[in-house]
PDB file of C-alpha atoms in Angstrom:
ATOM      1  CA  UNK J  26       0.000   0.000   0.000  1.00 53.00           C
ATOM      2  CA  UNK J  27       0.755   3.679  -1.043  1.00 62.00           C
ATOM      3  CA  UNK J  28       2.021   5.239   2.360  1.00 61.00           C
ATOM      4  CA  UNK J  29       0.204   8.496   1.048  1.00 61.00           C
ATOM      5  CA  UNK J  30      -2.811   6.704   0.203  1.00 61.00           C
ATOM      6  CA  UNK J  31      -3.215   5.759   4.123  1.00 60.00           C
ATOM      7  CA  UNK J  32      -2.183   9.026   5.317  1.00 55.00           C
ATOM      8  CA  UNK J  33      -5.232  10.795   2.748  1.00 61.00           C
ATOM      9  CA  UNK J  34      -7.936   8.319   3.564  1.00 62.00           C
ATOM     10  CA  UNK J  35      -7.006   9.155   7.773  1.00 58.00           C
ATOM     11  CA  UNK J  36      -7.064  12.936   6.918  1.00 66.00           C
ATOM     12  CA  UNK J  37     -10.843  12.330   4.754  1.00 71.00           C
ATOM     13  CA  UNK J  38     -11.915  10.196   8.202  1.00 65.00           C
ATOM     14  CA  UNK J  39     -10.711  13.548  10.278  1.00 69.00           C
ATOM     15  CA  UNK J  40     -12.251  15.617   8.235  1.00 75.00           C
ATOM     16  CA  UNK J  41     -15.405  13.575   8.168  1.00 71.00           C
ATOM     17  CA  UNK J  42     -15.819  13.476  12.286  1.00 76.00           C
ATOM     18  CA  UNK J  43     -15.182  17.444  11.948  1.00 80.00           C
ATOM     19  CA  UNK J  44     -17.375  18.299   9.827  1.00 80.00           C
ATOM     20  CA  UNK J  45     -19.887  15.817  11.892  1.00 78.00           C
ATOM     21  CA  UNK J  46     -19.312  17.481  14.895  1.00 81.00           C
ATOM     22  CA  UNK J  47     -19.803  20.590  13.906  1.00 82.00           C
ATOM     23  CA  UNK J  48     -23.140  19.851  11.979  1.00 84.00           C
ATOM     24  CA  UNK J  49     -24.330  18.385  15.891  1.00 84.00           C
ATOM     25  CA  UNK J  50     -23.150  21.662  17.253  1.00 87.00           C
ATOM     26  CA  UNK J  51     -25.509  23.355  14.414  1.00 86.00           C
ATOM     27  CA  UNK J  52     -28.473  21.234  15.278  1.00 86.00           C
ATOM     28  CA  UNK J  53     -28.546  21.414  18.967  1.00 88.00           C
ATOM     29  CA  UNK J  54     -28.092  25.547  18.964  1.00 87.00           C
ATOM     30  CA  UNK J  55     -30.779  25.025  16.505  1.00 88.00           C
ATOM     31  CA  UNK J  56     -33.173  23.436  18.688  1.00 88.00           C
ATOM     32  CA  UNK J  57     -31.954  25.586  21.924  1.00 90.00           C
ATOM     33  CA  UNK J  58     -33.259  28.382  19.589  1.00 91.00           C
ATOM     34  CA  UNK J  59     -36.375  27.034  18.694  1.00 90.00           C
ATOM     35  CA  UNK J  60     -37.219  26.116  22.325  1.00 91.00           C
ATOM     36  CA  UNK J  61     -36.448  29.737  23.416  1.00 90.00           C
ATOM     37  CA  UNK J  62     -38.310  31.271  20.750  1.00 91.00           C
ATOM     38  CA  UNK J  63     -41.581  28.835  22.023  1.00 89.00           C
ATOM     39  CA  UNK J  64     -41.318  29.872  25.451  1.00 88.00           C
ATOM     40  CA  UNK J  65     -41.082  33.423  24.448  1.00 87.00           C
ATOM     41  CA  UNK J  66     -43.584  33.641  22.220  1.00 86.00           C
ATOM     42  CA  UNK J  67     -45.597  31.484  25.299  1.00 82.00           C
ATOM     43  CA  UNK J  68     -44.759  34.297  27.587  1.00 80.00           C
ATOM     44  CA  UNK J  69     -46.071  37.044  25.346  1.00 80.00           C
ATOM     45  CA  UNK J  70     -49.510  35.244  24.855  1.00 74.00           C
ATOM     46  CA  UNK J  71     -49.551  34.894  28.365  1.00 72.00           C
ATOM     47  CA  UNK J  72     -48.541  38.413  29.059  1.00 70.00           C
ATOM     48  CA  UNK J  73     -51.506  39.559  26.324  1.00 70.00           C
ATOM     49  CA  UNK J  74     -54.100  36.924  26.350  1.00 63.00           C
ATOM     50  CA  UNK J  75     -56.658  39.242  28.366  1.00 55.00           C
ATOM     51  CA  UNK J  76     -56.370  41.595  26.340  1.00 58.00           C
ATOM     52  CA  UNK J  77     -57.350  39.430  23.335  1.00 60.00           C
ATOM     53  CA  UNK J  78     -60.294  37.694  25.096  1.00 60.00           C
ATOM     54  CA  UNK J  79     -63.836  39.052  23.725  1.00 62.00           C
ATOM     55  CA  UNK J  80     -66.576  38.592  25.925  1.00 61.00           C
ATOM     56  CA  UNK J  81     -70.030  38.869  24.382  1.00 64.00           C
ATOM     57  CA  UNK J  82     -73.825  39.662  26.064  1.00 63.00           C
ATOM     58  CA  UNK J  83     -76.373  37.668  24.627  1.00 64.00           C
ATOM     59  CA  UNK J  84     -77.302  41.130  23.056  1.00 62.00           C
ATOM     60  CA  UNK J  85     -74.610  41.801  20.996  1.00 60.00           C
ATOM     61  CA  UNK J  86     -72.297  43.990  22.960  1.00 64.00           C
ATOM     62  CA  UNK J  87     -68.597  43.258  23.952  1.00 61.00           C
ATOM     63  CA  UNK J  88     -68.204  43.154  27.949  1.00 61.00           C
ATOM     64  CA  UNK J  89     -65.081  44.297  29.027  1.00 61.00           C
ATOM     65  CA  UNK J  90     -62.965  41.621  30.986  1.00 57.00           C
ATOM     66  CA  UNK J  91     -59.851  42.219  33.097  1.00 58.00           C
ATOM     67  CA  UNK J  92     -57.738  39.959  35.482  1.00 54.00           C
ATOM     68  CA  UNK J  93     -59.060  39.164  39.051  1.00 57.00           C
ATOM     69  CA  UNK J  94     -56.893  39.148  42.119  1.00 71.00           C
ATOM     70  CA  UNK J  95     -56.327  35.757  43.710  1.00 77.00           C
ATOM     71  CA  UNK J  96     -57.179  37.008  46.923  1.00 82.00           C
ATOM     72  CA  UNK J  97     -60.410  38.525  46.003  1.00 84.00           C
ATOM     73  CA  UNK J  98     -61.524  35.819  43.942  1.00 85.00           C
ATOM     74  CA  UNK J  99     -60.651  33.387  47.008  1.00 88.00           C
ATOM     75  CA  UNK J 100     -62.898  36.094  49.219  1.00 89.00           C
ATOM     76  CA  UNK J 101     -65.489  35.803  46.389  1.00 90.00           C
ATOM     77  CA  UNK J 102     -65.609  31.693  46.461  1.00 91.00           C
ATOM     78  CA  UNK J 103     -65.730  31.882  49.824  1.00 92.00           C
ATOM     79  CA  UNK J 104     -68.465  34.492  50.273  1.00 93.00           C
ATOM     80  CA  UNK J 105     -70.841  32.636  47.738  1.00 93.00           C
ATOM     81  CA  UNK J 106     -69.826  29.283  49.087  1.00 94.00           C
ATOM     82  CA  UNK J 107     -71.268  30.666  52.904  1.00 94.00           C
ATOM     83  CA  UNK J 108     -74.538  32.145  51.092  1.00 94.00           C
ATOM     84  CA  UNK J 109     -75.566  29.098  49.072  1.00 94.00           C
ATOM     85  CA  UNK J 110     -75.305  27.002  51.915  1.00 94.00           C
ATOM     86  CA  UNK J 111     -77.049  28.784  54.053  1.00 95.00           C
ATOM     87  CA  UNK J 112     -79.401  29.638  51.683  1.00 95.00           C
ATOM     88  CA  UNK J 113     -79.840  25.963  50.903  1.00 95.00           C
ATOM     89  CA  UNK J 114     -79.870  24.689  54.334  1.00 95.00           C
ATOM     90  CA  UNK J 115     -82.614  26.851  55.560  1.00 95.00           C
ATOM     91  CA  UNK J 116     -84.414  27.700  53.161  1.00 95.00           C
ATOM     92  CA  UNK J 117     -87.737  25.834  51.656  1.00 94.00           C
ATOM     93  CA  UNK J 118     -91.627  25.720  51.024  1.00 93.00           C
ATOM     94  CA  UNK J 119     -93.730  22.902  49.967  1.00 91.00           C
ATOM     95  CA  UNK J 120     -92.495  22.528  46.061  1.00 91.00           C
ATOM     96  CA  UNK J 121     -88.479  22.649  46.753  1.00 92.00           C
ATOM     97  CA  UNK J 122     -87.980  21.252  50.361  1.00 93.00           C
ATOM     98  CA  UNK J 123     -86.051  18.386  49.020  1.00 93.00           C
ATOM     99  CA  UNK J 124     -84.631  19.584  46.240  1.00 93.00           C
ATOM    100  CA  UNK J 125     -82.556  22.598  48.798  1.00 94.00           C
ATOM    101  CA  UNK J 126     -81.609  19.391  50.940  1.00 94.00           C
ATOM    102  CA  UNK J 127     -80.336  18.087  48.144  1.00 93.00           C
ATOM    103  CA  UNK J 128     -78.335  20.571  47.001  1.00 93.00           C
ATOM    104  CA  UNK J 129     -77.594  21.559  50.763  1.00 94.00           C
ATOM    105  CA  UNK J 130     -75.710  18.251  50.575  1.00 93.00           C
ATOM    106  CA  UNK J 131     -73.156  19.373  48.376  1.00 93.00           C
ATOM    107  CA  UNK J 132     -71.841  22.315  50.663  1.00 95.00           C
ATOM    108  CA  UNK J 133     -72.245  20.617  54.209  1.00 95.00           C
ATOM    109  CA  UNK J 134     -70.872  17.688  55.925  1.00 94.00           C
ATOM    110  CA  UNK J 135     -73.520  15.054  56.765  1.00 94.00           C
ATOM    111  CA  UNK J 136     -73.575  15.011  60.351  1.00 95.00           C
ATOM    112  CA  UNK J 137     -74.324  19.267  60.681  1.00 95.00           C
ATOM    113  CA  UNK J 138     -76.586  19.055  57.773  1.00 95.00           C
ATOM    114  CA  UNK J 139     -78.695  16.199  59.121  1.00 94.00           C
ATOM    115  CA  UNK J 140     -78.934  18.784  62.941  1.00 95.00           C
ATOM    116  CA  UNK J 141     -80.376  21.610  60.992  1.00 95.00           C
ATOM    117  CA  UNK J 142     -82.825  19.095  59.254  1.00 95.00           C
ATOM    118  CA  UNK J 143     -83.734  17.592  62.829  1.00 94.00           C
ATOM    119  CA  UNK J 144     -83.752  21.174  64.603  1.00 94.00           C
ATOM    120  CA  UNK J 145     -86.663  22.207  61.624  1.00 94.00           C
ATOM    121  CA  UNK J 146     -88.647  19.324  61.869  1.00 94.00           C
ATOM    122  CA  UNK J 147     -88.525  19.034  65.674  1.00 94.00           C
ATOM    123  CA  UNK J 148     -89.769  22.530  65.249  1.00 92.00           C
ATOM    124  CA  UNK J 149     -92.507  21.384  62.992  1.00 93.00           C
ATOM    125  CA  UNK J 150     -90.940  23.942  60.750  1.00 93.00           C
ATOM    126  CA  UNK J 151     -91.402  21.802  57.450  1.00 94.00           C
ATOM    127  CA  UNK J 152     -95.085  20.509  58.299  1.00 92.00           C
ATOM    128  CA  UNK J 153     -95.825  24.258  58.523  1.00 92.00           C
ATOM    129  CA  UNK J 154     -94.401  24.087  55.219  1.00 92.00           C
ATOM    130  CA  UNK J 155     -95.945  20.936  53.710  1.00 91.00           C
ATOM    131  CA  UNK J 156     -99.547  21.788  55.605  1.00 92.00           C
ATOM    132  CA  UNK J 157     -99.849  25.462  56.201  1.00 90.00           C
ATOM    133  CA  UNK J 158     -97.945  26.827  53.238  1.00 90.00           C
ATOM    134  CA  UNK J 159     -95.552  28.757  54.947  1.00 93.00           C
ATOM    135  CA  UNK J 160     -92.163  30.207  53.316  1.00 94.00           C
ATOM    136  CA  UNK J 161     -88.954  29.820  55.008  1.00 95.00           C
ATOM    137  CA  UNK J 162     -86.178  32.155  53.346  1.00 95.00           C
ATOM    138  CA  UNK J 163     -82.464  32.447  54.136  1.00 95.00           C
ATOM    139  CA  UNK J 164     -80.102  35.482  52.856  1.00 95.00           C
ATOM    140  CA  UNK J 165     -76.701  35.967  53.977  1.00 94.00           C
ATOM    141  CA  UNK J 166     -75.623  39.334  55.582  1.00 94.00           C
ATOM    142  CA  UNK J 167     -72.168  39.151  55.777  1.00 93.00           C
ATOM    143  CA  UNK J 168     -69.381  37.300  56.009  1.00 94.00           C
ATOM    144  CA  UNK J 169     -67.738  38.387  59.018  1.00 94.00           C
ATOM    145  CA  UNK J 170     -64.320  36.511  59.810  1.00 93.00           C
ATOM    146  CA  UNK J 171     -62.158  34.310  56.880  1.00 92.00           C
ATOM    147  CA  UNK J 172     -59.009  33.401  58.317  1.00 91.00           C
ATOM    148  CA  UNK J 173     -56.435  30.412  57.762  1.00 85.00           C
ATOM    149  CA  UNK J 174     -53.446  30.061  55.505  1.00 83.00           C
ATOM    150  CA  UNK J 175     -54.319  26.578  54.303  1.00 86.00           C
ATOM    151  CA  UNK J 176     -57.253  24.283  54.828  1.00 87.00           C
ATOM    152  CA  UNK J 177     -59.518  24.278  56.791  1.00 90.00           C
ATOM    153  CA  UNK J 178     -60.319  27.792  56.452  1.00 94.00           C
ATOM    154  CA  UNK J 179     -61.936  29.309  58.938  1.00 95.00           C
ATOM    155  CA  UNK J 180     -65.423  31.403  58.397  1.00 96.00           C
ATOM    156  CA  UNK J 181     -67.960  33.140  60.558  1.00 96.00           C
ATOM    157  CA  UNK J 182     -71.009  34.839  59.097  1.00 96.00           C
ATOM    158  CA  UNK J 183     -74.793  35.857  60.089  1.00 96.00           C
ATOM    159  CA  UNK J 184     -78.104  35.493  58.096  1.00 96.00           C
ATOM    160  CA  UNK J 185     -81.519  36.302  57.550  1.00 95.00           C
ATOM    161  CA  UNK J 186     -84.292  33.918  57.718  1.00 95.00           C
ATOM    162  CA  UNK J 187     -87.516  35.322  56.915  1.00 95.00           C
ATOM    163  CA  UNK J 188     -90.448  33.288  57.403  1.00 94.00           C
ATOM    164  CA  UNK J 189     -93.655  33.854  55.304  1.00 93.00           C
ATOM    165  CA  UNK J 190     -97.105  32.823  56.405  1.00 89.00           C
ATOM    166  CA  UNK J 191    -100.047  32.782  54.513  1.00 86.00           C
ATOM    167  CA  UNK J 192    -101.550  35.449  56.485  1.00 85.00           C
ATOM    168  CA  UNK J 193     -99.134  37.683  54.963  1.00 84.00           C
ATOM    169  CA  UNK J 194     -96.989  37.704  58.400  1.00 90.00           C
ATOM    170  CA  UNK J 195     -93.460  37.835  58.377  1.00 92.00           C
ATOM    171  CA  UNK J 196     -91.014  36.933  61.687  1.00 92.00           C
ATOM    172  CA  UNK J 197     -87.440  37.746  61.261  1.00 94.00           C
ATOM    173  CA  UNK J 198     -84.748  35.523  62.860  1.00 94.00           C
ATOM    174  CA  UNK J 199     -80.740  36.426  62.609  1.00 95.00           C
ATOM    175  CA  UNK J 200     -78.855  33.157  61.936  1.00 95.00           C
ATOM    176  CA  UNK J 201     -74.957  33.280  63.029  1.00 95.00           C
ATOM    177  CA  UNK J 202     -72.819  30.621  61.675  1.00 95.00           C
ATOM    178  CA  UNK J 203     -69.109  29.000  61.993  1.00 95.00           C
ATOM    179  CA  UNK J 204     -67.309  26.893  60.371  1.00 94.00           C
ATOM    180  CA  UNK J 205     -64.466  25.448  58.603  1.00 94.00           C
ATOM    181  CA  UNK J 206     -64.342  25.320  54.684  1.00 94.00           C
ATOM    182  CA  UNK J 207     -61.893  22.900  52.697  1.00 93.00           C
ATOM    183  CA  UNK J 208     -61.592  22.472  49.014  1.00 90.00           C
ATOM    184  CA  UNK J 209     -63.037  20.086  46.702  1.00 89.00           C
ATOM    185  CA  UNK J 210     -63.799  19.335  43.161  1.00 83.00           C
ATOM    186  CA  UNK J 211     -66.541  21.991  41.262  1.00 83.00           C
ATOM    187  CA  UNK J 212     -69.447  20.150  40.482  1.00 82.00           C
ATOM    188  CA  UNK J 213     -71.731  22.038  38.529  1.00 80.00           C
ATOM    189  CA  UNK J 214     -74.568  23.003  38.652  1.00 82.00           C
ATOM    190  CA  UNK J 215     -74.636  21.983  42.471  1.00 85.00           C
ATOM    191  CA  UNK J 216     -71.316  23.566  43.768  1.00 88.00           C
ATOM    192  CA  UNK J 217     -69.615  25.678  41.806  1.00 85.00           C
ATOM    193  CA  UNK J 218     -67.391  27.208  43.966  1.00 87.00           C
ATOM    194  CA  UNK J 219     -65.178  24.079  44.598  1.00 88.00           C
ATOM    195  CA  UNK J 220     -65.854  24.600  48.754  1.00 93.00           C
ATOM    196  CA  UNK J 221     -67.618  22.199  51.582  1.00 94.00           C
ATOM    197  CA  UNK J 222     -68.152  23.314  54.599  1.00 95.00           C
ATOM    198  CA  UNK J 223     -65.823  20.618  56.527  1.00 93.00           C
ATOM    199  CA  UNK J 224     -67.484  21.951  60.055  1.00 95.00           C
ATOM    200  CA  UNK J 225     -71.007  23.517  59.800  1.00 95.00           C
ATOM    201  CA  UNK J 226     -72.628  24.757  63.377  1.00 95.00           C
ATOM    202  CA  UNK J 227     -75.452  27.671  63.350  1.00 91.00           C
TER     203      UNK J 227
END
């Protein structure tokens, strides 16, 4: 063999691994760029996507939307969570006494849900209902303590329950509640709020 011949076939295999690495070099900055560019362009939709979001009435018009606090929406899942439990807990008539127990169900723990529902019936509360035709409604007031870092959180509010009689007469009673709230899974239409009241005592 041709001593030159050996030397130019170890300078083409030299050349070959070179030009090999250097085409690897070229294809991983290549796909570090691409994967920046992604995330930037991710971060910019992010950054923007509010103000592309179009909100429209069942009219026609554009509603104008805008980023919520965490800490007030938390205050606002919390608030709602305290009035449609209350609301469902103590309030009924004749046509949707079950259907509030029902749905009371899906905000309160068992055991305080099933003590309001013995405290009304011992107080022939739902027979004046069923039989008489009375109207027992609950509003909340306010919420008056939220506190807690993590789960439970605790909650103290008051409500109204308004009792109407056919007579037209209407008592008044102020309902003050604590408890403790923990998070669950949203399930609409029943809870929406993704809260259960953990501890329940009014």
């Amino acid at each position: 063999m041709n001593k030159d011949d050996i030397l130019k076939e170890f300078d083409t295999l030299a050349e070959a691994k070179r030009k090999g690495a250097v085409n690897l070099k070229l294809c991983l900055g290549f796909a570090l760029l691409v994967v920046v560019l992604v995330l930037a362009w991710g971060l910019t939709v992010n950054f923007s996507a509010l103000n592309k979001v179009v909100v429209v009435e069942r009219s026609g018009e554009y509603l104008k939307t805008h980023g919520e606090d965490a800490e007030d929406l938390f205050i606002a899942l919390v608030k709602n969570t305290c009035s449609e439990a209350t609301r469902y807990a103590n309030s009924f008539d004749r046509l949707d006494m079950k259907r509030n127990q029902a749905h009371a169900a899906f905000y309160i723990n068992k055991n305080d849900l099933n003590a309001i529902f013995s405290k009304y019936y011992n107080d022939k509360a739902y027979s004046d209902a069923v039989q008489n035709g009375a109207v027992y409604k609950c509003e909340l007031d306010s919420v008056q303590r939220i506190a807690g870092d993590n789960e439970p959180y605790q909650v103290e509010f008051s409500s109204t329950l308004t009792i109407h009689s056919v007579s037209g007469q209407r008592l008044k009673f102020l309902i003050r509640t604590r408890g403790e709230l923990v998070r669950t899974t949203p399930q609409f239409p029943e809870n929406v709020t993704g809260f259960f009241f953990s501890q329940f005592l009014q």
